[in-house]
Amino acid sequence: MPSALSPSAWLRGSRRPSWLSDPKVLRTEVLGGLVVALALIPEAISFSVIAGVDPAVGLFASFTMAVTIALVGGRPAMISAATGAVALVIAPLNREHGFGYLVTAVILAGVFQIVLGALGVAKLMRFVPRSVMVGFVNSLAILIFMAQVPEMTDVPWPVYPLIAAGLAMMVFFPKLTTVVPAPLVSIVILTVITVAAGIAVPTVGDKGDLPSSLPVPGLPDVPFTLDTLTTVAPFAFAMALVGLMESLMTAKLVDDITDTRSSKTRESVGQGVANIVTGFFGGMGGCAMIGQTMINVRVSGARTRLSTFLAGAFLMVLCIVFGPVVSDIPMAALVAVMVMVSVATFDWHSIAPRTLRRMPLGETVVMLVTVVCVVATHNLAIGVVVGSIAAMVVFARRVAQLAEVTAVTDPDGGTVVYRVTGELFFASSNELVGQFSYGTDPDRVVIDLSAAHIWDASSVAALDAVETKYAQRGKTVEIVGLNEPSARMHKTLSGELAGG
């Protein structure tokens, strides 16, 4: 019987946390968590504004989401916190019914996510093709950059050299040493320069007041009635789906970056637990954050749950203990970090002329459809769904074209054999009926399906139609070569699909 995992093993996701025995790994995880915490503050405040709640609500959500998911989530090093997608979903509920209903929706969304996770919704990720994944990555890079544009428009001119300096430091500092993350160095240096020189530029403090105490658990202030449930449930379910979609896609992306595998089912359930905890602590809920995850994994090099846990812990420490100092951080420093993240996240290889020449046109179209949908709606979940549907259409058209029918007549002229090759389903079977010479064929017709497979009722109906057309001319049809699944489907459905 395996022994229970220790708290440290939970943070690592295995029985031997490397950060306990390797100081270099510990330093990477700690500094990565600190950089993420700094980047979370303005983001959480901005998302609070979108949701129409106090800035502290978004910060509390980021704290509880990160700390909880570090313990119960499936993907080590991934950052979960308050997000814009969730804020957009629940903003109308808060606006129309009040904060109590919002918190109730967060808790119920967590319940939905646990149920969906237990039902195996994470397994649907295998139906997301690579072209959609590339579109997802490129669109999130574009969204990360677009989110920084407001911080670069109608601002004092010193903002621009500060951003340029921040980018330069993040490009060249790693060439000197990687002991300290370049984003952290950039944030510290730019903050010291602006404070020492008294440069008047927008700061983190301009985004809103930081909390001065830890969140306190409690029940949402709503009547516990059926009417409340029917009001909240649609918003909660939408939040659950959006949160799971973004979290699972982000987890898959981190899997690819780190060449490791993670439990998507555990991640789904973990997201639900984290949202329930967040709701009871008065937070606005959330899901995986792509930008902050890229800072943690790709920029800082973090790989364990410790960085996720510390991101949430440092967030509260920075707000409560070092609030005045954090408030003086220029937004230009954080904008530079996020711009660098967007550049590093974008899959530049996918739009290289050499790649576009070699890639099938359908794959490129699916990638572009995903990007356009995400950028137009600012919703990654919608883009992934539309992109996946587009990929299925492209796949169906491609496979349908592989179905062929060839005829061979016996030397005595009494029998014709039609050999069908390819996949028979609704798209390919529509053309099947027209591939036979009903009037000129001999009295005995053999349809050989040994090189084909029947996938759906449309194919069975098409074969029935072929048999009917020959029967009307007094000719017999024999279907041979069916593999076991095809034979079973044909036997079950043949003769049962004609309208009555």
PDB file of C-alpha atoms in Angstrom, residues 231-400:
ATOM      1  CA  THR A 231     -30.420  32.728 -11.909  1.00  0.00           C
ATOM      2  CA  VAL A 232     -26.862  31.702 -11.134  1.00  0.00           C
ATOM      3  CA  ALA A 233     -26.615  28.315 -12.886  1.00  0.00           C
ATOM      4  CA  PRO A 234     -26.294  29.510 -16.527  1.00  0.00           C
ATOM      5  CA  PHE A 235     -23.456  31.892 -15.612  1.00  0.00           C
ATOM      6  CA  ALA A 236     -21.785  29.245 -13.464  1.00  0.00           C
ATOM      7  CA  PHE A 237     -21.922  26.639 -16.220  1.00  0.00           C
ATOM      8  CA  ALA A 238     -20.524  29.074 -18.796  1.00  0.00           C
ATOM      9  CA  MET A 239     -17.721  29.989 -16.389  1.00  0.00           C
ATOM     10  CA  ALA A 240     -16.977  26.297 -15.762  1.00  0.00           C
ATOM     11  CA  LEU A 241     -16.666  25.548 -19.483  1.00  0.00           C
ATOM     12  CA  VAL A 242     -14.556  28.605 -20.285  1.00  0.00           C
ATOM     13  CA  GLY A 243     -12.309  27.997 -17.290  1.00  0.00           C
ATOM     14  CA  LEU A 244     -11.785  24.325 -18.123  1.00  0.00           C
ATOM     15  CA  MET A 245     -11.120  25.023 -21.788  1.00  0.00           C
ATOM     16  CA  GLU A 246      -8.446  27.625 -21.068  1.00  0.00           C
ATOM     17  CA  SER A 247      -6.903  25.579 -18.259  1.00  0.00           C
ATOM     18  CA  LEU A 248      -6.688  22.351 -20.241  1.00  0.00           C
ATOM     19  CA  MET A 249      -5.299  24.079 -23.328  1.00  0.00           C
ATOM     20  CA  THR A 250      -2.713  25.836 -21.191  1.00  0.00           C
ATOM     21  CA  ALA A 251      -1.798  22.568 -19.479  1.00  0.00           C
ATOM     22  CA  LYS A 252      -1.326  20.918 -22.863  1.00  0.00           C
ATOM     23  CA  LEU A 253       0.877  23.819 -23.973  1.00  0.00           C
ATOM     24  CA  VAL A 254       3.066  23.501 -20.865  1.00  0.00           C
ATOM     25  CA  ASP A 255       3.259  19.734 -21.444  1.00  0.00           C
ATOM     26  CA  ASP A 256       4.713  20.435 -24.894  1.00  0.00           C
ATOM     27  CA  ILE A 257       7.150  23.078 -23.619  1.00  0.00           C
ATOM     28  CA  THR A 258       8.481  20.937 -20.768  1.00  0.00           C
ATOM     29  CA  ASP A 259       8.251  17.547 -22.537  1.00  0.00           C
ATOM     30  CA  THR A 260       6.268  16.157 -19.619  1.00  0.00           C
ATOM     31  CA  ARG A 261       2.769  14.795 -19.150  1.00  0.00           C
ATOM     32  CA  SER A 262       0.148  15.929 -16.670  1.00  0.00           C
ATOM     33  CA  SER A 263      -3.198  14.593 -15.510  1.00  0.00           C
ATOM     34  CA  LYS A 264      -5.891  16.617 -17.258  1.00  0.00           C
ATOM     35  CA  THR A 265      -8.621  14.939 -15.198  1.00  0.00           C
ATOM     36  CA  ARG A 266      -6.895  15.956 -11.974  1.00  0.00           C
ATOM     37  CA  GLU A 267      -6.456  19.454 -13.386  1.00  0.00           C
ATOM     38  CA  SER A 268     -10.186  19.684 -14.151  1.00  0.00           C
ATOM     39  CA  VAL A 269     -11.135  18.602 -10.648  1.00  0.00           C
ATOM     40  CA  GLY A 270      -8.424  20.824  -9.164  1.00  0.00           C
ATOM     41  CA  GLN A 271      -9.766  23.872 -10.986  1.00  0.00           C
ATOM     42  CA  GLY A 272     -13.174  23.120  -9.486  1.00  0.00           C
ATOM     43  CA  VAL A 273     -11.786  22.788  -5.956  1.00  0.00           C
ATOM     44  CA  ALA A 274      -9.803  26.023  -6.369  1.00  0.00           C
ATOM     45  CA  ASN A 275     -12.881  27.935  -7.521  1.00  0.00           C
ATOM     46  CA  ILE A 276     -14.968  26.616  -4.629  1.00  0.00           C
ATOM     47  CA  VAL A 277     -12.288  27.721  -2.155  1.00  0.00           C
ATOM     48  CA  THR A 278     -12.007  31.071  -3.926  1.00  0.00           C
ATOM     49  CA  GLY A 279     -15.753  31.606  -3.797  1.00  0.00           C
ATOM     50  CA  PHE A 280     -15.942  30.966  -0.051  1.00  0.00           C
ATOM     51  CA  PHE A 281     -13.136  33.497   0.436  1.00  0.00           C
ATOM     52  CA  GLY A 282     -15.021  36.146  -1.548  1.00  0.00           C
ATOM     53  CA  GLY A 283     -12.946  35.941  -4.740  1.00  0.00           C
ATOM     54  CA  MET A 284     -14.139  36.334  -8.311  1.00  0.00           C
ATOM     55  CA  GLY A 285     -12.912  32.922  -9.458  1.00  0.00           C
ATOM     56  CA  GLY A 286     -10.512  32.170 -12.257  1.00  0.00           C
ATOM     57  CA  CYS A 287      -8.614  29.576 -14.256  1.00  0.00           C
ATOM     58  CA  ALA A 288      -5.174  29.008 -15.741  1.00  0.00           C
ATOM     59  CA  MET A 289      -3.431  32.225 -16.814  1.00  0.00           C
ATOM     60  CA  ILE A 290      -1.534  31.818 -20.056  1.00  0.00           C
ATOM     61  CA  GLY A 291       0.625  34.923 -19.807  1.00  0.00           C
ATOM     62  CA  GLN A 292       1.738  34.358 -16.220  1.00  0.00           C
ATOM     63  CA  THR A 293       2.249  30.654 -16.911  1.00  0.00           C
ATOM     64  CA  MET A 294       4.594  31.541 -19.768  1.00  0.00           C
ATOM     65  CA  ILE A 295       6.503  33.902 -17.447  1.00  0.00           C
ATOM     66  CA  ASN A 296       6.854  31.099 -14.919  1.00  0.00           C
ATOM     67  CA  VAL A 297       7.683  28.232 -17.273  1.00  0.00           C
ATOM     68  CA  ARG A 298       9.330  29.712 -20.347  1.00  0.00           C
ATOM     69  CA  VAL A 299      10.945  32.904 -19.024  1.00  0.00           C
ATOM     70  CA  SER A 300      11.815  31.930 -15.434  1.00  0.00           C
ATOM     71  CA  GLY A 301      12.329  28.208 -16.080  1.00  0.00           C
ATOM     72  CA  ALA A 302      10.160  27.006 -13.182  1.00  0.00           C
ATOM     73  CA  ARG A 303       8.967  23.404 -13.300  1.00  0.00           C
ATOM     74  CA  THR A 304       7.343  22.539  -9.952  1.00  0.00           C
ATOM     75  CA  ARG A 305       4.272  23.333  -7.887  1.00  0.00           C
ATOM     76  CA  LEU A 306       6.407  25.375  -5.498  1.00  0.00           C
ATOM     77  CA  SER A 307       6.562  28.294  -7.927  1.00  0.00           C
ATOM     78  CA  THR A 308       2.764  28.241  -8.279  1.00  0.00           C
ATOM     79  CA  PHE A 309       2.267  28.134  -4.521  1.00  0.00           C
ATOM     80  CA  LEU A 310       4.768  30.939  -3.930  1.00  0.00           C
ATOM     81  CA  ALA A 311       3.230  33.089  -6.655  1.00  0.00           C
ATOM     82  CA  GLY A 312       0.025  33.205  -4.620  1.00  0.00           C
ATOM     83  CA  ALA A 313       1.815  33.556  -1.278  1.00  0.00           C
ATOM     84  CA  PHE A 314       4.126  36.315  -2.519  1.00  0.00           C
ATOM     85  CA  LEU A 315       1.128  38.114  -4.012  1.00  0.00           C
ATOM     86  CA  MET A 316      -0.434  38.594  -0.586  1.00  0.00           C
ATOM     87  CA  VAL A 317       2.906  39.405   1.056  1.00  0.00           C
ATOM     88  CA  LEU A 318       3.611  42.056  -1.569  1.00  0.00           C
ATOM     89  CA  CYS A 319       0.149  43.582  -1.167  1.00  0.00           C
ATOM     90  CA  ILE A 320      -0.074  43.506   2.629  1.00  0.00           C
ATOM     91  CA  VAL A 321       3.538  44.003   3.745  1.00  0.00           C
ATOM     92  CA  PHE A 322       5.128  45.831   0.830  1.00  0.00           C
ATOM     93  CA  GLY A 323       2.065  47.571  -0.568  1.00  0.00           C
ATOM     94  CA  PRO A 324       3.619  51.083  -0.726  1.00  0.00           C
ATOM     95  CA  VAL A 325       6.720  49.760  -2.507  1.00  0.00           C
ATOM     96  CA  VAL A 326       4.747  47.659  -4.975  1.00  0.00           C
ATOM     97  CA  SER A 327       2.490  50.621  -5.719  1.00  0.00           C
ATOM     98  CA  ASP A 328       5.541  52.518  -6.998  1.00  0.00           C
ATOM     99  CA  ILE A 329       6.418  49.907  -9.645  1.00  0.00           C
ATOM    100  CA  PRO A 330       6.035  51.602 -13.033  1.00  0.00           C
ATOM    101  CA  MET A 331       3.556  49.932 -15.324  1.00  0.00           C
ATOM    102  CA  ALA A 332       6.165  50.287 -18.071  1.00  0.00           C
ATOM    103  CA  ALA A 333       8.284  47.620 -16.358  1.00  0.00           C
ATOM    104  CA  LEU A 334       5.418  45.120 -16.321  1.00  0.00           C
ATOM    105  CA  VAL A 335       4.400  46.037 -19.882  1.00  0.00           C
ATOM    106  CA  ALA A 336       7.935  45.242 -21.031  1.00  0.00           C
ATOM    107  CA  VAL A 337       7.722  41.832 -19.339  1.00  0.00           C
ATOM    108  CA  MET A 338       4.409  41.001 -20.992  1.00  0.00           C
ATOM    109  CA  VAL A 339       5.588  42.179 -24.428  1.00  0.00           C
ATOM    110  CA  MET A 340       8.593  39.874 -24.109  1.00  0.00           C
ATOM    111  CA  VAL A 341       6.253  37.053 -23.107  1.00  0.00           C
ATOM    112  CA  SER A 342       4.053  37.647 -26.149  1.00  0.00           C
ATOM    113  CA  VAL A 343       7.058  37.561 -28.480  1.00  0.00           C
ATOM    114  CA  ALA A 344       8.402  34.385 -26.877  1.00  0.00           C
ATOM    115  CA  THR A 345       4.975  32.718 -26.936  1.00  0.00           C
ATOM    116  CA  PHE A 346       4.186  33.315 -30.615  1.00  0.00           C
ATOM    117  CA  ASP A 347       5.037  30.357 -32.859  1.00  0.00           C
ATOM    118  CA  TRP A 348       7.062  32.245 -35.481  1.00  0.00           C
ATOM    119  CA  HIS A 349       7.880  29.014 -37.297  1.00  0.00           C
ATOM    120  CA  SER A 350       4.185  28.580 -38.124  1.00  0.00           C
ATOM    121  CA  ILE A 351       4.125  31.701 -40.320  1.00  0.00           C
ATOM    122  CA  ALA A 352       7.548  31.290 -41.920  1.00  0.00           C
ATOM    123  CA  PRO A 353       7.271  31.238 -45.749  1.00  0.00           C
ATOM    124  CA  ARG A 354       8.981  27.832 -45.908  1.00  0.00           C
ATOM    125  CA  THR A 355       6.437  26.367 -43.468  1.00  0.00           C
ATOM    126  CA  LEU A 356       3.459  27.891 -45.262  1.00  0.00           C
ATOM    127  CA  ARG A 357       4.656  26.455 -48.605  1.00  0.00           C
ATOM    128  CA  ARG A 358       4.903  22.940 -47.189  1.00  0.00           C
ATOM    129  CA  MET A 359       1.874  22.966 -44.907  1.00  0.00           C
ATOM    130  CA  PRO A 360      -1.440  21.735 -46.409  1.00  0.00           C
ATOM    131  CA  LEU A 361      -3.731  24.673 -47.110  1.00  0.00           C
ATOM    132  CA  GLY A 362      -6.441  23.275 -44.837  1.00  0.00           C
ATOM    133  CA  GLU A 363      -4.083  23.223 -41.840  1.00  0.00           C
ATOM    134  CA  THR A 364      -3.149  26.860 -42.384  1.00  0.00           C
ATOM    135  CA  VAL A 365      -6.794  27.871 -42.776  1.00  0.00           C
ATOM    136  CA  VAL A 366      -7.722  26.162 -39.499  1.00  0.00           C
ATOM    137  CA  MET A 367      -4.891  27.946 -37.706  1.00  0.00           C
ATOM    138  CA  LEU A 368      -5.987  31.317 -39.111  1.00  0.00           C
ATOM    139  CA  VAL A 369      -9.665  30.674 -38.262  1.00  0.00           C
ATOM    140  CA  THR A 370      -8.679  29.948 -34.666  1.00  0.00           C
ATOM    141  CA  VAL A 371      -6.583  33.107 -34.424  1.00  0.00           C
ATOM    142  CA  VAL A 372      -9.251  35.340 -35.986  1.00  0.00           C
ATOM    143  CA  CYS A 373     -12.020  33.982 -33.730  1.00  0.00           C
ATOM    144  CA  VAL A 374      -9.960  34.399 -30.569  1.00  0.00           C
ATOM    145  CA  VAL A 375      -8.773  37.901 -31.401  1.00  0.00           C
ATOM    146  CA  ALA A 376     -12.261  38.988 -32.501  1.00  0.00           C
ATOM    147  CA  THR A 377     -14.036  37.648 -29.419  1.00  0.00           C
ATOM    148  CA  HIS A 378     -11.175  37.917 -26.879  1.00  0.00           C
ATOM    149  CA  ASN A 379     -12.271  34.452 -25.819  1.00  0.00           C
ATOM    150  CA  LEU A 380      -9.828  31.584 -26.235  1.00  0.00           C
ATOM    151  CA  ALA A 381     -12.524  28.972 -25.624  1.00  0.00           C
ATOM    152  CA  ILE A 382     -14.660  30.187 -28.545  1.00  0.00           C
ATOM    153  CA  GLY A 383     -11.645  30.191 -30.848  1.00  0.00           C
ATOM    154  CA  VAL A 384     -10.678  26.645 -29.886  1.00  0.00           C
ATOM    155  CA  VAL A 385     -14.215  25.342 -30.425  1.00  0.00           C
ATOM    156  CA  VAL A 386     -14.628  27.067 -33.806  1.00  0.00           C
ATOM    157  CA  GLY A 387     -11.119  26.018 -34.863  1.00  0.00           C
ATOM    158  CA  SER A 388     -11.782  22.404 -33.906  1.00  0.00           C
ATOM    159  CA  ILE A 389     -15.034  22.405 -35.894  1.00  0.00           C
ATOM    160  CA  ALA A 390     -13.194  23.878 -38.894  1.00  0.00           C
ATOM    161  CA  ALA A 391     -10.528  21.181 -38.553  1.00  0.00           C
ATOM    162  CA  MET A 392     -13.211  18.477 -38.530  1.00  0.00           C
ATOM    163  CA  VAL A 393     -14.749  19.905 -41.703  1.00  0.00           C
ATOM    164  CA  VAL A 394     -11.352  19.990 -43.425  1.00  0.00           C
ATOM    165  CA  PHE A 395     -10.653  16.435 -42.283  1.00  0.00           C
ATOM    166  CA  ALA A 396     -14.055  15.193 -43.455  1.00  0.00           C
ATOM    167  CA  ARG A 397     -13.558  16.742 -46.906  1.00  0.00           C
ATOM    168  CA  ARG A 398     -10.080  15.250 -47.184  1.00  0.00           C
ATOM    169  CA  VAL A 399     -11.138  11.750 -46.128  1.00  0.00           C
ATOM    170  CA  ALA A 400     -14.273  11.851 -48.288  1.00  0.00           C
TER     171      ALA A 400
END
